[in-house]
Amino acid sequence: MSAPRPILLKGGRLLCPASGLDKKGDLLLAKGRVEAVGSKIDPPKSAKVIDCSGKVVAPGFIDLHVHLREPGQEYKETIASGTAAAAAGGFTAVCCMPNTDPVNDSAAVTEQILERAAKAGSARVYPVGAITPGLAGKALTQMAELKDAGCVAVSDDGHPVSDSRLLRRAMEYASGFDIPVVCHSEEKSLSAGGAMHEGPTSTRLGLPGIPAQAEVIAVERDLALAGLTGARVHICHISCAGSVEALRRAKEAGWAVSGETAPHYLALCDEDVGEYDTHRKMNPPLRSAADREAVRRGLAEGIIDAVATDHAPHSVLEKELEFGLAAFGVTGLETALGIILELVNEGLMSLSQAIERLTASPARILGLPGGSLAKGGPADVCVFDPAAPWVVEPEAMLSMSKNTAFAGRTLPGRAVLTIRGGKVTHQAKE
Amino acid sequence: MSLSRRNLLGLEGVSAEEITTILDTAESLKEISYRPIRKVPTLRGKTIVHFFYEASTRTRTSFELAAKRLSGDTVSLSASTSSLTKGETLIDTAKNLLAMSPDCIVMRHSQSGAPHLLAKHIPISIINAGDGAHEHPSQGLLDMLTIRQAKGHLDGLKVSIIGDITHSRVARSDLIGLTTMGSEVTFYGPRTLIPPAADTLGAKVATCMEEAVEDADVIIMLRVQQERLTDVLFPTLREYAQRFGLGMKQMRAAKKDVVVMHPGPINRGVEMSPEVADGPWSLILDQVANGVAVRMALLYLLIGPEAA
């Protein structure tokens, strides 16, 4: 395969929170790397020159939490369609959770995912291996082998490790190989049977509720074990005030902990379930408006480190059902940037802070390459127009599944050009 | 008289005028049930599907009688005979039913919101005959008709609903309907069976049985589902009967003209003692009779000759 032509991105607002860069200038990409950053760069002869004036040139976004569904549920999503959706959303790297079929709990499955990702090519794929074989919560996976095969972390996402003793052992064992443990924090005995957040809306709709405490109790436990073991622990999909507070205290204690939230927890609340809209059904559920405010503040203040999409594609087979029977989960790769730009426009945080939560911060949490425009780093770039409103149309999305929570919403801006390793992976139609 | 709606998915959003229209219509249709020949030709040529995904002999029989007394053709589809048990989705089943050109689907389902899902996908009248723990609007209406007959009006009354509120669609429909009509509703029951946000629905929550009973003009006792025992929502039926049951002791503390209702079937000796259930306060059999009249009214108003 021949090396791609050099690309010169001209005249954009270069925004790299990792290196503190925020000025108008040019960016030259060659041989898969960032070749030069400057106020004015003359294009090499063979270079493709792209005018980026009026646009923001940022590091490619890194999503710590997606479900690519392959192997096993290719009718919902494949590595090819999922990474294409990622590229369309400005992401150049995604971490895929292990709840595939078979579960990614062995080197063989990890290798299979990486092989397919290498062919599909639209984004870097970093597999997350399971903590316990089959996500069954009974024993430990061969984490060292998983890491050698290419896993960047371990998680039983979708299933909490309910046995505290086992989770402690998992953290201790993983930390011996410097493998981060990514926690789906849910106290299952408290959330059992629930379909949405427990509150006035669940009461009105007659749906069984999931109290916020089902998350908070588990987050507190998982963080306490991080303190006990010294392991690197990352908390998934924080949705409520109590979890933000727990994470703040754990960080103040100096533990090696981090957390993410997802765009839907920043933009929606339980009232948005409306009349049994299954595209607003996810786990953890959309919480109260007060929780949403706490999560937004937590993100702005950096207590919550990153925005991850928890992109969870489901077909109509799982979603066009009675609310109680419908699957939990919504897609998110193609709408994340737009939701985050809403927060910037509302003055919650600066554009630089917002982009940091999508780039430098996730790279730091899992020790991934990228997340920066620094010279010599990977040529992973997202060019976006922060002021080009568009309406979310599920049918126009690249994900195979159309279960977005934001259908019909007008978002303020979107990715227009995504480059991974110096190759264009997405270019918006003019 | 007519209604400006195609469906009755719940009493939420149904105006006081609409409720009055339904109750007045039920009142005028009620006498048909007492004629020597209990049938009028109003719905001749109309087909009503009774789609009961969850077993319910009482409600279904009541709806069937209502349809038959108006000369409607009825088809019954229950969970055991439906393809839902064969893996077909609710929407597929509904579309198949629709292809047979019915005028109305009366639907009972164990999942909250199931009739709303159906209504989004098929364009004929849907009557919710009870969905999960959400609403049971025809029961709410028949309760209101019964209260109106006993008290002469529905505004300014104090109505206490006692028992398992959390899982009761009757409690929700009663609450919504009665507050729309200007009454005040109080809930009481074990704390495990009162929804955490009950007050946001517009109900008062009583702190003891005495408080729930004393000032009430109407007491509605709810059925205790014995399977809740295995959910550990209360310890024993014995303690339930003692603390949350309606017996003669409570009745002596109640207002003289109080009336007592129950959606049935009663667990005698648990939520109600036999003396209360069979006593002069009891309107339980009036509720059953009014059920047929209210359901006749709904069918008449939604798919009858003057329906919108």
mmCIF file with all atom_site columns, N, CA and C in Angstrom, chain A residues 195 198-208 273 275-278 281 316-317 319-326, chain B residues 12 53 84 89-91 95 109 111-114 116-117 120-121 131-135 172 195-198 200-201:
data_model
loop_
_atom_site.group_PDB
_atom_site.id
_atom_site.type_symbol
_atom_site.label_atom_id
_atom_site.label_alt_id
_atom_site.label_comp_id
_atom_site.label_asym_id
_atom_site.label_entity_id
_atom_site.label_seq_id
_atom_site.pdbx_PDB_ins_code
_atom_site.Cartn_x
_atom_site.Cartn_y
_atom_site.Cartn_z
_atom_site.occupancy
_atom_site.B_iso_or_equiv
_atom_site.pdbx_formal_charge
_atom_site.auth_seq_id
_atom_site.auth_comp_id
_atom_site.auth_asym_id
_atom_site.auth_atom_id
_atom_site.pdbx_PDB_model_num
ATOM 1   N N  . ALA A 1 195 ? -36.694 -0.067  34.334 1.00 0.00 ? 195 ALA A N  1
ATOM 2   C CA . ALA A 1 195 ? -36.680 0.265   32.909 1.00 0.00 ? 195 ALA A CA 1
ATOM 3   C C  . ALA A 1 195 ? -36.214 1.693   32.666 1.00 0.00 ? 195 ALA A C  1
ATOM 4   N N  . GLU A 1 198 ? -35.820 6.135   38.391 1.00 0.00 ? 198 GLU A N  1
ATOM 5   C CA . GLU A 1 198 ? -36.934 6.172   39.336 1.00 0.00 ? 198 GLU A CA 1
ATOM 6   C C  . GLU A 1 198 ? -37.202 7.612   39.754 1.00 0.00 ? 198 GLU A C  1
ATOM 7   N N  . GLY A 1 199 ? -38.386 8.091   39.469 1.00 0.00 ? 199 GLY A N  1
ATOM 8   C CA . GLY A 1 199 ? -38.738 9.458   39.807 1.00 0.00 ? 199 GLY A CA 1
ATOM 9   C C  . GLY A 1 199 ? -40.148 9.754   39.345 1.00 0.00 ? 199 GLY A C  1
ATOM 10  N N  . PRO A 1 200 ? -40.490 11.028  39.273 1.00 0.00 ? 200 PRO A N  1
ATOM 11  C CA . PRO A 1 200 ? -41.859 11.388  38.890 1.00 0.00 ? 200 PRO A CA 1
ATOM 12  C C  . PRO A 1 200 ? -42.273 10.817  37.519 1.00 0.00 ? 200 PRO A C  1
ATOM 13  N N  . THR A 1 201 ? -41.348 10.790  36.569 1.00 0.00 ? 201 THR A N  1
ATOM 14  C CA . THR A 1 201 ? -41.738 10.320  35.233 1.00 0.00 ? 201 THR A CA 1
ATOM 15  C C  . THR A 1 201 ? -42.003 8.818   35.234 1.00 0.00 ? 201 THR A C  1
ATOM 16  N N  . SER A 1 202 ? -41.156 8.047   35.931 1.00 0.00 ? 202 SER A N  1
ATOM 17  C CA . SER A 1 202 ? -41.407 6.602   35.974 1.00 0.00 ? 202 SER A CA 1
ATOM 18  C C  . SER A 1 202 ? -42.718 6.329   36.716 1.00 0.00 ? 202 SER A C  1
ATOM 19  N N  . THR A 1 203 ? -42.994 7.150   37.713 1.00 0.00 ? 203 THR A N  1
ATOM 20  C CA . THR A 1 203 ? -44.248 6.986   38.451 1.00 0.00 ? 203 THR A CA 1
ATOM 21  C C  . THR A 1 203 ? -45.441 7.279   37.547 1.00 0.00 ? 203 THR A C  1
ATOM 22  N N  . ARG A 1 204 ? -45.331 8.352   36.773 1.00 0.00 ? 204 ARG A N  1
ATOM 23  C CA . ARG A 1 204 ? -46.426 8.726   35.868 1.00 0.00 ? 204 ARG A CA 1
ATOM 24  C C  . ARG A 1 204 ? -46.638 7.667   34.782 1.00 0.00 ? 204 ARG A C  1
ATOM 25  N N  . LEU A 1 205 ? -45.528 7.144   34.252 1.00 0.00 ? 205 LEU A N  1
ATOM 26  C CA . LEU A 1 205 ? -45.645 6.180   33.152 1.00 0.00 ? 205 LEU A CA 1
ATOM 27  C C  . LEU A 1 205 ? -45.908 4.759   33.646 1.00 0.00 ? 205 LEU A C  1
ATOM 28  N N  . GLY A 1 206 ? -45.825 4.563   34.959 1.00 0.00 ? 206 GLY A N  1
ATOM 29  C CA . GLY A 1 206 ? -46.048 3.222   35.484 1.00 0.00 ? 206 GLY A CA 1
ATOM 30  C C  . GLY A 1 206 ? -44.944 2.257   35.083 1.00 0.00 ? 206 GLY A C  1
ATOM 31  N N  . LEU A 1 207 ? -43.727 2.781   34.978 1.00 0.00 ? 207 LEU A N  1
ATOM 32  C CA . LEU A 1 207 ? -42.594 1.930   34.613 1.00 0.00 ? 207 LEU A CA 1
ATOM 33  C C  . LEU A 1 207 ? -41.738 1.677   35.849 1.00 0.00 ? 207 LEU A C  1
ATOM 34  N N  . PRO A 1 208 ? -41.218 0.456   35.988 1.00 0.00 ? 208 PRO A N  1
ATOM 35  C CA . PRO A 1 208 ? -40.370 0.184   37.144 1.00 0.00 ? 208 PRO A CA 1
ATOM 36  C C  . PRO A 1 208 ? -39.094 1.024   37.101 1.00 0.00 ? 208 PRO A C  1
ATOM 37  N N  . VAL A 1 273 ? -38.122 10.867  28.240 1.00 0.00 ? 273 VAL A N  1
ATOM 38  C CA . VAL A 1 273 ? -38.653 9.563   27.835 1.00 0.00 ? 273 VAL A CA 1
ATOM 39  C C  . VAL A 1 273 ? -40.050 9.758   27.224 1.00 0.00 ? 273 VAL A C  1
ATOM 40  N N  . GLU A 1 275 ? -43.527 9.813   25.871 1.00 0.00 ? 275 GLU A N  1
ATOM 41  C CA . GLU A 1 275 ? -44.524 8.756   25.814 1.00 0.00 ? 275 GLU A CA 1
ATOM 42  C C  . GLU A 1 275 ? -43.844 7.441   25.417 1.00 0.00 ? 275 GLU A C  1
ATOM 43  N N  . TYR A 1 276 ? -43.057 6.918   26.300 1.00 0.00 ? 276 TYR A N  1
ATOM 44  C CA . TYR A 1 276 ? -42.452 5.594   26.096 1.00 0.00 ? 276 TYR A CA 1
ATOM 45  C C  . TYR A 1 276 ? -41.529 5.545   24.867 1.00 0.00 ? 276 TYR A C  1
ATOM 46  N N  . ASP A 1 277 ? -40.656 6.556   24.737 1.00 0.00 ? 277 ASP A N  1
ATOM 47  C CA . ASP A 1 277 ? -39.722 6.583   23.608 1.00 0.00 ? 277 ASP A CA 1
ATOM 48  C C  . ASP A 1 277 ? -38.541 5.657   23.904 1.00 0.00 ? 277 ASP A C  1
ATOM 49  N N  . THR A 1 278 ? -38.502 4.517   23.221 1.00 0.00 ? 278 THR A N  1
ATOM 50  C CA . THR A 1 278 ? -37.445 3.539   23.522 1.00 0.00 ? 278 THR A CA 1
ATOM 51  C C  . THR A 1 278 ? -36.067 4.026   23.051 1.00 0.00 ? 278 THR A C  1
ATOM 52  N N  . LYS A 1 281 ? -34.086 5.033   26.016 1.00 0.00 ? 281 LYS A N  1
ATOM 53  C CA . LYS A 1 281 ? -33.894 3.990   27.028 1.00 0.00 ? 281 LYS A CA 1
ATOM 54  C C  . LYS A 1 281 ? -32.450 3.507   26.970 1.00 0.00 ? 281 LYS A C  1
ATOM 55  N N  . VAL A 1 316 ? -34.233 -2.285  14.920 1.00 0.00 ? 316 VAL A N  1
ATOM 56  C CA . VAL A 1 316 ? -35.649 -2.133  15.269 1.00 0.00 ? 316 VAL A CA 1
ATOM 57  C C  . VAL A 1 316 ? -36.173 -3.366  16.009 1.00 0.00 ? 316 VAL A C  1
ATOM 58  N N  . LEU A 1 317 ? -35.540 -4.502  15.770 1.00 0.00 ? 317 LEU A N  1
ATOM 59  C CA . LEU A 1 317 ? -35.992 -5.721  16.468 1.00 0.00 ? 317 LEU A CA 1
ATOM 60  C C  . LEU A 1 317 ? -35.906 -5.568  17.975 1.00 0.00 ? 317 LEU A C  1
ATOM 61  N N  . LYS A 1 319 ? -35.737 -2.410  19.451 1.00 0.00 ? 319 LYS A N  1
ATOM 62  C CA . LYS A 1 319 ? -36.211 -1.106  19.904 1.00 0.00 ? 319 LYS A CA 1
ATOM 63  C C  . LYS A 1 319 ? -37.698 -0.835  19.639 1.00 0.00 ? 319 LYS A C  1
ATOM 64  N N  . GLU A 1 320 ? -38.255 -1.395  18.573 1.00 0.00 ? 320 GLU A N  1
ATOM 65  C CA . GLU A 1 320 ? -39.679 -1.152  18.289 1.00 0.00 ? 320 GLU A CA 1
ATOM 66  C C  . GLU A 1 320 ? -40.520 -2.115  19.101 1.00 0.00 ? 320 GLU A C  1
ATOM 67  N N  . LEU A 1 321 ? -40.429 -1.971  20.395 1.00 0.00 ? 321 LEU A N  1
ATOM 68  C CA . LEU A 1 321 ? -41.092 -2.890  21.309 1.00 0.00 ? 321 LEU A CA 1
ATOM 69  C C  . LEU A 1 321 ? -41.722 -2.089  22.437 1.00 0.00 ? 321 LEU A C  1
ATOM 70  N N  . GLU A 1 322 ? -42.499 -2.792  23.260 1.00 0.00 ? 322 GLU A N  1
ATOM 71  C CA . GLU A 1 322 ? -42.977 -2.210  24.489 1.00 0.00 ? 322 GLU A CA 1
ATOM 72  C C  . GLU A 1 322 ? -41.762 -1.713  25.283 1.00 0.00 ? 322 GLU A C  1
ATOM 73  N N  . PHE A 1 323 ? -41.880 -0.560  25.933 1.00 0.00 ? 323 PHE A N  1
ATOM 74  C CA . PHE A 1 323 ? -40.720 0.070   26.584 1.00 0.00 ? 323 PHE A CA 1
ATOM 75  C C  . PHE A 1 323 ? -39.995 -0.897  27.523 1.00 0.00 ? 323 PHE A C  1
ATOM 76  N N  . GLY A 1 324 ? -40.773 -1.621  28.315 1.00 0.00 ? 324 GLY A N  1
ATOM 77  C CA . GLY A 1 324 ? -40.161 -2.520  29.291 1.00 0.00 ? 324 GLY A CA 1
ATOM 78  C C  . GLY A 1 324 ? -39.381 -3.658  28.642 1.00 0.00 ? 324 GLY A C  1
ATOM 79  N N  . LEU A 1 325 ? -39.735 -3.993  27.409 1.00 0.00 ? 325 LEU A N  1
ATOM 80  C CA . LEU A 1 325 ? -39.087 -5.119  26.729 1.00 0.00 ? 325 LEU A CA 1
ATOM 81  C C  . LEU A 1 325 ? -37.966 -4.667  25.799 1.00 0.00 ? 325 LEU A C  1
ATOM 82  N N  . ALA A 1 326 ? -37.904 -3.371  25.504 1.00 0.00 ? 326 ALA A N  1
ATOM 83  C CA . ALA A 1 326 ? -36.901 -2.872  24.562 1.00 0.00 ? 326 ALA A CA 1
ATOM 84  C C  . ALA A 1 326 ? -35.509 -2.925  25.187 1.00 0.00 ? 326 ALA A C  1
ATOM 85  N N  . GLU B 2 12  ? -54.958 10.450  31.429 1.00 0.00 ? 12  GLU B N  1
ATOM 86  C CA . GLU B 2 12  ? -54.089 11.615  31.362 1.00 0.00 ? 12  GLU B CA 1
ATOM 87  C C  . GLU B 2 12  ? -54.391 12.381  30.077 1.00 0.00 ? 12  GLU B C  1
ATOM 88  N N  . TYR B 2 53  ? -53.434 -9.627  26.046 1.00 0.00 ? 53  TYR B N  1
ATOM 89  C CA . TYR B 2 53  ? -52.136 -10.276 26.168 1.00 0.00 ? 53  TYR B CA 1
ATOM 90  C C  . TYR B 2 53  ? -51.914 -10.759 27.597 1.00 0.00 ? 53  TYR B C  1
ATOM 91  N N  . LEU B 2 84  ? -47.881 -13.800 19.784 1.00 0.00 ? 84  LEU B N  1
ATOM 92  C CA . LEU B 2 84  ? -46.853 -13.170 20.625 1.00 0.00 ? 84  LEU B CA 1
ATOM 93  C C  . LEU B 2 84  ? -46.020 -14.223 21.327 1.00 0.00 ? 84  LEU B C  1
ATOM 94  N N  . THR B 2 89  ? -43.594 -9.788  17.066 1.00 0.00 ? 89  THR B N  1
ATOM 95  C CA . THR B 2 89  ? -43.624 -8.574  17.875 1.00 0.00 ? 89  THR B CA 1
ATOM 96  C C  . THR B 2 89  ? -45.043 -8.043  17.978 1.00 0.00 ? 89  THR B C  1
ATOM 97  N N  . LEU B 2 90  ? -45.230 -7.166  18.946 1.00 0.00 ? 90  LEU B N  1
ATOM 98  C CA . LEU B 2 90  ? -46.538 -6.550  19.141 1.00 0.00 ? 90  LEU B CA 1
ATOM 99  C C  . LEU B 2 90  ? -46.990 -5.804  17.881 1.00 0.00 ? 90  LEU B C  1
ATOM 100 N N  . ILE B 2 91  ? -46.059 -5.114  17.252 1.00 0.00 ? 91  ILE B N  1
ATOM 101 C CA . ILE B 2 91  ? -46.419 -4.323  16.070 1.00 0.00 ? 91  ILE B CA 1
ATOM 102 C C  . ILE B 2 91  ? -46.825 -5.243  14.922 1.00 0.00 ? 91  ILE B C  1
ATOM 103 N N  . LYS B 2 95  ? -50.400 -5.278  13.104 1.00 0.00 ? 95  LYS B N  1
ATOM 104 C CA . LYS B 2 95  ? -50.582 -5.070  11.661 1.00 0.00 ? 95  LYS B CA 1
ATOM 105 C C  . LYS B 2 95  ? -51.385 -6.214  11.048 1.00 0.00 ? 95  LYS B C  1
ATOM 106 N N  . HIS B 2 109 ? -52.421 -5.408  28.359 1.00 0.00 ? 109 HIS B N  1
ATOM 107 C CA . HIS B 2 109 ? -51.037 -5.842  28.181 1.00 0.00 ? 109 HIS B CA 1
ATOM 108 C C  . HIS B 2 109 ? -50.275 -5.668  29.484 1.00 0.00 ? 109 HIS B C  1
ATOM 109 N N  . GLN B 2 111 ? -47.254 -4.796  29.797 1.00 0.00 ? 111 GLN B N  1
ATOM 110 C CA . GLN B 2 111 ? -46.215 -3.773  29.712 1.00 0.00 ? 111 GLN B CA 1
ATOM 111 C C  . GLN B 2 111 ? -46.827 -2.373  29.666 1.00 0.00 ? 111 GLN B C  1
ATOM 112 N N  . SER B 2 112 ? -46.359 -1.499  30.541 1.00 0.00 ? 112 SER B N  1
ATOM 113 C CA . SER B 2 112 ? -46.789 -0.110  30.496 1.00 0.00 ? 112 SER B CA 1
ATOM 114 C C  . SER B 2 112 ? -46.450 0.480   29.133 1.00 0.00 ? 112 SER B C  1
ATOM 115 N N  . GLY B 2 113 ? -47.397 1.210   28.558 1.00 0.00 ? 113 GLY B N  1
ATOM 116 C CA . GLY B 2 113 ? -47.122 1.890   27.296 1.00 0.00 ? 113 GLY B CA 1
ATOM 117 C C  . GLY B 2 113 ? -47.401 1.047   26.058 1.00 0.00 ? 113 GLY B C  1
ATOM 118 N N  . ALA B 2 114 ? -47.749 -0.227  26.226 1.00 0.00 ? 114 ALA B N  1
ATOM 119 C CA . ALA B 2 114 ? -47.986 -1.077  25.044 1.00 0.00 ? 114 ALA B CA 1
ATOM 120 C C  . ALA B 2 114 ? -49.081 -0.505  24.129 1.00 0.00 ? 114 ALA B C  1
ATOM 121 N N  . HIS B 2 116 ? -49.841 2.557   23.683 1.00 0.00 ? 116 HIS B N  1
ATOM 122 C CA . HIS B 2 116 ? -49.288 3.756   23.037 1.00 0.00 ? 116 HIS B CA 1
ATOM 123 C C  . HIS B 2 116 ? -48.450 3.351   21.833 1.00 0.00 ? 116 HIS B C  1
ATOM 124 N N  . LEU B 2 117 ? -47.705 2.261   21.996 1.00 0.00 ? 117 LEU B N  1
ATOM 125 C CA . LEU B 2 117 ? -46.892 1.752   20.888 1.00 0.00 ? 117 LEU B CA 1
ATOM 126 C C  . LEU B 2 117 ? -47.803 1.338   19.731 1.00 0.00 ? 117 LEU B C  1
ATOM 127 N N  . LYS B 2 120 ? -49.234 4.226   17.814 1.00 0.00 ? 120 LYS B N  1
ATOM 128 C CA . LYS B 2 120 ? -48.297 4.910   16.911 1.00 0.00 ? 120 LYS B CA 1
ATOM 129 C C  . LYS B 2 120 ? -48.241 4.205   15.565 1.00 0.00 ? 120 LYS B C  1
ATOM 130 N N  . HIS B 2 121 ? -48.567 2.923   15.549 1.00 0.00 ? 121 HIS B N  1
ATOM 131 C CA . HIS B 2 121 ? -48.355 2.144   14.327 1.00 0.00 ? 121 HIS B CA 1
ATOM 132 C C  . HIS B 2 121 ? -49.616 1.787   13.562 1.00 0.00 ? 121 HIS B C  1
ATOM 133 N N  . ASP B 2 131 ? -52.651 -1.367  31.085 1.00 0.00 ? 131 ASP B N  1
ATOM 134 C CA . ASP B 2 131 ? -51.281 -1.606  30.605 1.00 0.00 ? 131 ASP B CA 1
ATOM 135 C C  . ASP B 2 131 ? -50.313 -1.541  31.774 1.00 0.00 ? 131 ASP B C  1
ATOM 136 N N  . GLY B 2 132 ? -49.701 -2.662  32.068 1.00 0.00 ? 132 GLY B N  1
ATOM 137 C CA . GLY B 2 132 ? -48.675 -2.729  33.101 1.00 0.00 ? 132 GLY B CA 1
ATOM 138 C C  . GLY B 2 132 ? -49.135 -2.081  34.381 1.00 0.00 ? 132 GLY B C  1
ATOM 139 N N  . ALA B 2 133 ? -48.279 -1.221  34.920 1.00 0.00 ? 133 ALA B N  1
ATOM 140 C CA . ALA B 2 133 ? -48.623 -0.479  36.135 1.00 0.00 ? 133 ALA B CA 1
ATOM 141 C C  . ALA B 2 133 ? -48.970 0.958   35.772 1.00 0.00 ? 133 ALA B C  1
ATOM 142 N N  . HIS B 2 134 ? -49.483 1.167   34.559 1.00 0.00 ? 134 HIS B N  1
ATOM 143 C CA . HIS B 2 134 ? -49.694 2.526   34.084 1.00 0.00 ? 134 HIS B CA 1
ATOM 144 C C  . HIS B 2 134 ? -51.131 2.995   34.287 1.00 0.00 ? 134 HIS B C  1
ATOM 145 N N  . GLU B 2 135 ? -52.044 2.617   33.366 1.00 0.00 ? 135 GLU B N  1
ATOM 146 C CA . GLU B 2 135 ? -53.418 3.108   33.482 1.00 0.00 ? 135 GLU B CA 1
ATOM 147 C C  . GLU B 2 135 ? -54.435 2.022   33.137 1.00 0.00 ? 135 GLU B C  1
ATOM 148 N N  . ARG B 2 172 ? -53.778 4.887   39.370 1.00 0.00 ? 172 ARG B N  1
ATOM 149 C CA . ARG B 2 172 ? -53.363 6.013   38.535 1.00 0.00 ? 172 ARG B CA 1
ATOM 150 C C  . ARG B 2 172 ? -54.545 6.607   37.779 1.00 0.00 ? 172 ARG B C  1
ATOM 151 N N  . PRO B 2 195 ? -45.519 4.635   45.388 1.00 0.00 ? 195 PRO B N  1
ATOM 152 C CA . PRO B 2 195 ? -44.411 5.047   44.518 1.00 0.00 ? 195 PRO B CA 1
ATOM 153 C C  . PRO B 2 195 ? -43.668 6.243   45.117 1.00 0.00 ? 195 PRO B C  1
ATOM 154 N N  . PRO B 2 196 ? -42.363 6.286   44.901 1.00 0.00 ? 196 PRO B N  1
ATOM 155 C CA . PRO B 2 196 ? -41.546 7.303   45.561 1.00 0.00 ? 196 PRO B CA 1
ATOM 156 C C  . PRO B 2 196 ? -41.962 8.727   45.208 1.00 0.00 ? 196 PRO B C  1
ATOM 157 N N  . ALA B 2 197 ? -42.511 8.916   44.037 1.00 0.00 ? 197 ALA B N  1
ATOM 158 C CA . ALA B 2 197 ? -42.877 10.271  43.637 1.00 0.00 ? 197 ALA B CA 1
ATOM 159 C C  . ALA B 2 197 ? -44.390 10.424  43.579 1.00 0.00 ? 197 ALA B C  1
ATOM 160 N N  . ALA B 2 198 ? -45.104 9.754   44.481 1.00 0.00 ? 198 ALA B N  1
ATOM 161 C CA . ALA B 2 198 ? -46.570 9.781   44.454 1.00 0.00 ? 198 ALA B CA 1
ATOM 162 C C  . ALA B 2 198 ? -47.114 11.212  44.508 1.00 0.00 ? 198 ALA B C  1
ATOM 163 N N  . THR B 2 200 ? -45.938 13.841  43.270 1.00 0.00 ? 200 THR B N  1
ATOM 164 C CA . THR B 2 200 ? -45.838 14.573  42.005 1.00 0.00 ? 200 THR B CA 1
ATOM 165 C C  . THR B 2 200 ? -46.999 14.239  41.076 1.00 0.00 ? 200 THR B C  1
ATOM 166 N N  . LEU B 2 201 ? -47.715 13.185  41.378 1.00 0.00 ? 201 LEU B N  1
ATOM 167 C CA . LEU B 2 201 ? -48.890 12.853  40.572 1.00 0.00 ? 201 LEU B CA 1
ATOM 168 C C  . LEU B 2 201 ? -50.101 13.670  41.032 1.00 0.00 ? 201 LEU B C  1
#
